Coordinates of N, CA and C in Angstrom, one line a residue:
S1 N -0.7 3.4 -16.9 CA 0.3 2.3 -16.8 C 1.0 2.1 -18.1
K2 N 2.2 1.6 -18.1 CA 3.0 1.4 -19.3 C 3.7 0.1 -19.1
T3 N 4.1 -0.5 -20.2 CA 4.9 -1.8 -20.2 C 6.3 -1.5 -20.5
E4 N 7.2 -2.0 -19.6 CA 8.7 -1.8 -19.8 C 9.4 -3.2 -19.9
S5 N 10.5 -3.2 -20.6 CA 11.4 -4.4 -20.6 C 12.4 -4.3 -19.5
V6 N 12.4 -5.3 -18.6 CA 13.3 -5.2 -17.5 C 14.1 -6.5 -17.5
E7 N 15.4 -6.4 -17.1 CA 16.3 -7.6 -17.0 C 16.3 -8.1 -15.6
E8 N 16.0 -9.4 -15.4 CA 16.0 -10.0 -14.1 C 16.9 -11.1 -14.1
P9 N 17.5 -11.4 -12.9 CA 18.4 -12.6 -12.8 C 17.6 -13.9 -12.9
V10 N 18.3 -14.9 -13.5 CA 17.7 -16.2 -13.8 C 18.2 -17.1 -12.7
E11 N 17.4 -17.9 -12.1 CA 17.8 -18.9 -11.1 C 18.2 -20.2 -11.8
D12 N 19.3 -20.7 -11.4 CA 19.8 -22.0 -11.9 C 19.3 -23.2 -11.2
D13 N 18.7 -24.1 -11.9 CA 18.2 -25.4 -11.3 C 19.1 -26.5 -11.8
D14 N 20.4 -26.5 -11.5 CA 21.3 -27.5 -12.0 C 21.2 -28.8 -11.2
E15 N 20.9 -28.6 -9.9 CA 20.8 -29.8 -9.0 C 19.5 -30.4 -9.1
E16 N 19.3 -31.6 -9.7 CA 18.1 -32.3 -9.8 C 18.2 -33.6 -9.1
E17 N 17.2 -34.2 -8.5 CA 17.3 -35.5 -7.9 C 17.2 -36.6 -9.0
T18 N 18.0 -37.6 -8.8 CA 18.1 -38.7 -9.8 C 17.7 -40.0 -9.1
P19 N 17.1 -41.0 -9.9 CA 16.8 -42.3 -9.3 C 18.0 -43.0 -8.8
A20 N 17.8 -44.1 -8.0 CA 18.9 -44.9 -7.5 C 19.7 -45.5 -8.5
E21 N 19.1 -46.0 -9.6 CA 19.9 -46.7 -10.7 C 20.9 -45.7 -11.3
D22 N 20.6 -44.5 -11.5 CA 21.4 -43.6 -12.2 C 22.5 -43.1 -11.3
K23 N 22.4 -43.3 -10.0 CA 23.4 -42.8 -9.0 C 24.8 -43.4 -9.3
K24 N 24.8 -44.7 -9.6 CA 26.1 -45.3 -9.8 C 26.8 -44.7 -11.0
E25 N 26.1 -44.5 -12.1 CA 26.7 -43.9 -13.3 C 27.1 -42.5 -13.0
D26 N 26.3 -41.8 -12.2 CA 26.6 -40.4 -11.9 C 27.9 -40.3 -11.1
E27 N 28.2 -41.2 -10.2 CA 29.4 -41.2 -9.4 C 30.6 -41.2 -10.2
A28 N 30.6 -42.0 -11.2 CA 31.8 -42.1 -12.1 C 31.9 -40.8 -12.9
E29 N 30.8 -40.3 -13.4 CA 30.9 -39.1 -14.1 C 31.3 -37.9 -13.3
K30 N 30.9 -37.9 -12.0 CA 31.3 -36.8 -11.1 C 32.7 -36.7 -10.9
K31 N 33.4 -37.9 -10.8 CA 34.9 -37.9 -10.6 C 35.5 -37.2 -11.8
E32 N 35.1 -37.6 -13.0 CA 35.6 -36.9 -14.2 C 35.3 -35.4 -14.2
E33 N 34.1 -35.1 -13.9 CA 33.7 -33.7 -13.9 C 34.5 -32.9 -12.9
D34 N 34.8 -33.5 -11.7 CA 35.5 -32.8 -10.7 C 36.9 -32.3 -11.2
E35 N 37.5 -33.2 -11.9 CA 38.8 -32.8 -12.5 C 38.7 -31.7 -13.5
E36 N 37.7 -31.8 -14.3 CA 37.4 -30.7 -15.3 C 36.9 -29.4 -14.6
A37 N 36.2 -29.6 -13.6 CA 35.6 -28.4 -12.9 C 36.7 -27.6 -12.3
E38 N 37.8 -28.2 -11.8 CA 38.9 -27.4 -11.2 C 39.5 -26.5 -12.2
A39 N 39.6 -27.0 -13.4 CA 40.2 -26.2 -14.5 C 39.3 -25.1 -14.9
E40 N 38.0 -25.4 -14.9 CA 37.0 -24.4 -15.3 C 36.7 -23.3 -14.2
V41 N 37.0 -23.6 -13.0 CA 36.8 -22.7 -11.9 C 37.5 -21.4 -12.1
E42 N 38.8 -21.5 -12.6 CA 39.6 -20.3 -12.8 C 38.9 -19.5 -13.9
E43 N 38.4 -20.1 -15.0 CA 37.8 -19.4 -16.1 C 36.5 -18.8 -15.6
E44 N 35.7 -19.4 -14.8 CA 34.4 -18.9 -14.3 C 34.7 -17.6 -13.5
K45 N 35.7 -17.6 -12.7 CA 36.0 -16.4 -11.9 C 36.2 -15.2 -12.8
K46 N 36.8 -15.4 -13.9 CA 37.0 -14.3 -14.8 C 35.6 -13.8 -15.4
D47 N 34.8 -14.7 -15.8 CA 33.5 -14.5 -16.4 C 32.3 -14.7 -15.4
D48 N 32.4 -14.1 -14.3 CA 31.4 -14.3 -13.2 C 30.2 -13.3 -13.3
K49 N 29.6 -13.3 -14.5 CA 28.4 -12.4 -14.7 C 27.2 -13.2 -14.4
P50 N 26.2 -12.5 -13.7 CA 24.9 -13.2 -13.4 C 24.1 -13.4 -14.7
K51 N 23.5 -14.5 -14.8 CA 22.6 -14.7 -16.0 C 21.3 -13.9 -15.8
T52 N 20.9 -13.3 -16.9 CA 19.6 -12.5 -16.8 C 18.8 -12.8 -18.0
Q53 N 17.5 -12.5 -17.8 CA 16.6 -12.6 -18.9 C 15.7 -11.3 -19.0
T54 N 15.2 -11.0 -20.2 CA 14.4 -9.8 -20.3 C 12.9 -10.2 -20.1
V55 N 12.3 -9.4 -19.2 CA 10.9 -9.7 -18.9 C 10.1 -8.4 -19.1
E56 N 8.9 -8.6 -19.6 CA 7.9 -7.4 -19.8 C 7.2 -7.2 -18.5
K57 N 7.2 -6.0 -18.0 CA 6.5 -5.7 -16.7 C 5.6 -4.5 -16.9
T58 N 4.5 -4.5 -16.3 CA 3.6 -3.3 -16.3 C 3.9 -2.4 -15.1
V59 N 4.2 -1.2 -15.4 CA 4.6 -0.2 -14.4 C 3.5 0.8 -14.3
W60 N 3.0 1.1 -13.0 CA 2.0 2.0 -12.7 C 2.6 3.4 -12.3
D61 N 2.1 4.4 -13.0 CA 2.5 5.8 -12.6 C 1.4 6.4 -11.8
W62 N 1.7 6.7 -10.5 CA 0.7 7.3 -9.6 C 0.9 8.8 -9.5
E63 N -0.1 9.5 -9.6 CA -0.1 11.0 -9.5 C -0.8 11.4 -8.3
L64 N -0.2 12.2 -7.4 CA -0.8 12.6 -6.2 C -1.8 13.8 -6.5
M65 N -3.0 13.6 -6.2 CA -4.0 14.6 -6.6 C -4.2 15.7 -5.5
N66 N -4.0 15.4 -4.2 CA -4.2 16.4 -3.2 C -3.0 16.2 -2.2
E67 N -2.2 17.3 -2.1 CA -1.1 17.2 -1.2 C -1.4 17.6 0.2
N68 N -2.6 18.2 0.5 CA -3.0 18.6 1.8 C -3.3 17.5 2.7
K69 N -2.9 17.6 4.0 CA -3.2 16.6 5.0 C -4.7 16.8 5.4
P70 N -5.5 15.8 5.7 CA -6.8 16.0 6.2 C -6.8 16.8 7.5
I71 N -7.7 17.7 7.7 CA -7.7 18.5 8.9 C -7.9 17.8 10.2
W72 N -8.5 16.6 10.2 CA -8.7 15.9 11.4 C -7.4 15.2 11.8
T73 N -6.4 15.0 10.9 CA -5.2 14.4 11.3 C -4.2 15.4 11.8
R74 N -4.4 16.7 11.6 CA -3.5 17.7 12.0 C -3.8 18.1 13.4
S75 N -2.9 18.8 14.1 CA -3.1 19.3 15.4 C -4.1 20.4 15.4
P76 N -5.0 20.4 16.4 CA -6.0 21.5 16.5 C -5.4 22.9 16.5
K77 N -4.2 23.0 17.0 CA -3.5 24.3 17.0 C -3.2 24.8 15.6
D78 N -2.9 23.9 14.7 CA -2.5 24.2 13.4 C -3.6 24.5 12.4
V79 N -4.8 24.2 12.8 CA -6.0 24.4 11.9 C -6.7 25.7 12.2
K80 N -6.9 26.6 11.2 CA -7.6 27.9 11.4 C -9.1 27.7 11.3
D81 N -9.8 28.7 11.9 CA -11.3 28.6 11.9 C -11.8 28.6 10.5
E82 N -11.2 29.3 9.6 CA -11.6 29.4 8.2 C -11.6 28.0 7.6
E83 N -10.5 27.2 7.9 CA -10.4 25.9 7.3 C -11.5 24.9 7.9
Y84 N -11.8 25.1 9.2 CA -12.9 24.3 9.8 C -14.2 24.6 9.1
N85 N -14.5 25.9 8.9 CA -15.8 26.3 8.3 C -15.8 25.8 6.8
D86 N -14.8 26.0 6.1 CA -14.8 25.5 4.7 C -15.0 24.0 4.6
F87 N -14.4 23.3 5.5 CA -14.5 21.8 5.5 C -16.0 21.4 5.8
Y88 N -16.6 22.1 6.8 CA -18.0 21.8 7.2 C -18.9 22.1 6.0
K89 N -18.7 23.2 5.4 CA -19.6 23.6 4.3 C -19.4 22.6 3.1
A90 N -18.2 22.1 2.9 CA -18.0 21.2 1.8 C -18.7 19.8 2.0
F91 N -18.7 19.3 3.2 CA -19.3 17.9 3.4 C -20.8 18.0 3.8
S92 N -21.2 19.1 4.4 CA -22.6 19.2 4.8 C -23.5 19.9 3.7
K93 N -22.8 20.5 2.7 CA -23.5 21.2 1.6 C -24.4 22.3 2.1
E94 N -24.0 22.9 3.2 CA -24.8 24.1 3.8 C -24.0 25.3 3.5
S95 N -24.7 26.4 3.5 CA -24.1 27.7 3.3 C -23.7 28.4 4.6
D96 N -24.4 27.9 5.7 CA -24.1 28.5 7.1 C -22.9 27.8 7.7
E97 N -22.3 28.6 8.6 CA -21.2 28.0 9.4 C -21.8 27.2 10.5
P98 N -21.0 26.3 11.1 CA -21.6 25.5 12.2 C -21.7 26.3 13.5
L99 N -22.6 25.9 14.4 CA -22.9 26.6 15.6 C -21.6 26.4 16.6
A100 N -21.2 25.1 16.6 CA -20.0 24.8 17.4 C -19.3 23.6 16.8
R101 N -18.0 23.4 17.2 CA -17.2 22.3 16.8 C -16.3 21.9 17.9
I102 N -15.8 20.6 17.8 CA -14.8 20.1 18.8 C -13.9 19.2 18.0
H103 N -12.6 19.4 18.1 CA -11.6 18.7 17.5 C -10.8 18.0 18.6
F104 N -10.8 16.6 18.6 CA -10.2 15.9 19.7 C -9.5 14.6 19.3
V105 N -8.7 14.1 20.2 CA -8.0 12.8 20.0 C -8.5 11.9 21.1
A106 N -9.0 10.7 20.8 CA -9.4 9.7 21.8 C -8.3 8.6 21.8
E107 N -7.8 8.4 23.0 CA -6.7 7.4 23.1 C -7.2 6.3 24.1
G108 N -6.8 5.1 23.8 CA -7.2 3.9 24.6 C -6.8 2.7 23.8
E109 N -7.7 1.7 23.9 CA -7.4 0.5 23.1 C -7.4 0.8 21.6
V110 N -8.2 1.7 21.2 CA -8.2 2.2 19.8 C -8.0 3.7 19.9
T111 N -7.1 4.2 19.1 CA -6.8 5.7 19.1 C -7.3 6.2 17.8
F112 N -8.0 7.4 17.9 CA -8.5 8.0 16.7 C -8.6 9.5 16.9
R113 N -8.6 10.3 15.8 CA -8.8 11.7 15.8 C -10.2 12.0 15.2
S114 N -10.8 13.0 15.7 CA -12.2 13.3 15.2 C -12.5 14.8 15.3
I115 N -13.4 15.2 14.4 CA -14.0 16.6 14.5 C -15.5 16.4 14.5
L116 N -16.2 17.0 15.5 CA -17.6 17.0 15.6 C -18.2 18.4 15.4
F117 N -19.1 18.5 14.5 CA -19.7 19.8 14.2 C -21.2 19.8 14.6
L118 N -21.6 20.9 15.2 CA -23.0 21.1 15.6 C -23.6 22.1 14.6
P119 N -24.6 21.8 13.8 CA -25.2 22.7 12.9 C -26.0 23.8 13.6
K120 N -26.2 25.0 13.0 CA -26.9 26.1 13.6 C -28.4 25.7 13.6
A121 N -28.9 25.0 12.6 CA -30.4 24.7 12.6 C -30.5 23.2 12.2
A122 N -31.7 22.7 12.7 CA -32.0 21.3 12.4 C -32.4 21.2 10.9
P123 N -32.1 20.1 10.3 CA -32.5 19.9 8.9 C -34.0 20.1 8.7
A124 N -34.5 20.5 7.5 CA -35.9 20.8 7.2 C -36.6 19.5 7.4
G125 N -37.8 19.5 8.0 CA -38.6 18.4 8.2 C -38.1 17.4 9.3
Y126 N -37.2 17.8 10.1 CA -36.6 16.9 11.1 C -37.6 16.5 12.2
Y127 N -38.5 17.4 12.5 CA -39.4 17.2 13.6 C -40.8 16.6 13.1
Q128 N -40.9 16.5 11.9 CA -42.2 15.9 11.3 C -42.0 14.4 11.2
D129 N -43.1 13.7 11.4 CA -43.1 12.2 11.3 C -42.1 11.6 12.2
V130 N -42.0 12.1 13.5 CA -41.1 11.5 14.5 C -41.5 10.1 14.8
S131 N -42.8 9.8 14.8 CA -43.2 8.4 15.2 C -42.8 7.4 14.1
K132 N -42.7 7.8 12.9 CA -42.3 6.8 11.8 C -40.8 6.5 12.0
R133 N -40.0 7.5 12.3 CA -38.6 7.3 12.5 C -38.3 6.4 13.7
S134 N -39.0 6.7 14.8 CA -38.7 5.9 16.0 C -39.1 4.5 15.9
N135 N -40.0 4.2 15.0 CA -40.4 2.8 14.8 C -39.3 2.0 14.1
Q136 N -38.4 2.7 13.4 CA -37.3 2.0 12.7 C -36.2 1.7 13.6
V137 N -36.2 2.3 14.8 CA -35.1 2.1 15.7 C -35.4 0.7 16.4
K138 N -34.4 -0.1 16.5 CA -34.6 -1.5 17.1 C -33.5 -1.7 18.1

């Protein structure tokens, strides 16, 4: 991020509410001002520049790290077998390729895209202590 000086337009708050006592005095002043304002209108048209002020702003520079679209958002026709296998190996941290996979789109009240992978072998120790794991299911 970096800080830059930027010019922004300033809003005029010329119209303010006045108490009832000051209204009578203001009416007399307004008549005089109206006459002077007509003369000034022509001058203002010549110098009709917006009022600005310099403000310090923080600007964030974003750098895109990965330009590739995720494979589950792409059409199954566009994704190669090699890309599926590389993706599976990356997130499962296995060296073997998956036994099977399915890439689909589910549409309904909620629409989503998904890829399901079936590993070739069960994880080590998967069938040991089955009774302990089933007790945790509620």
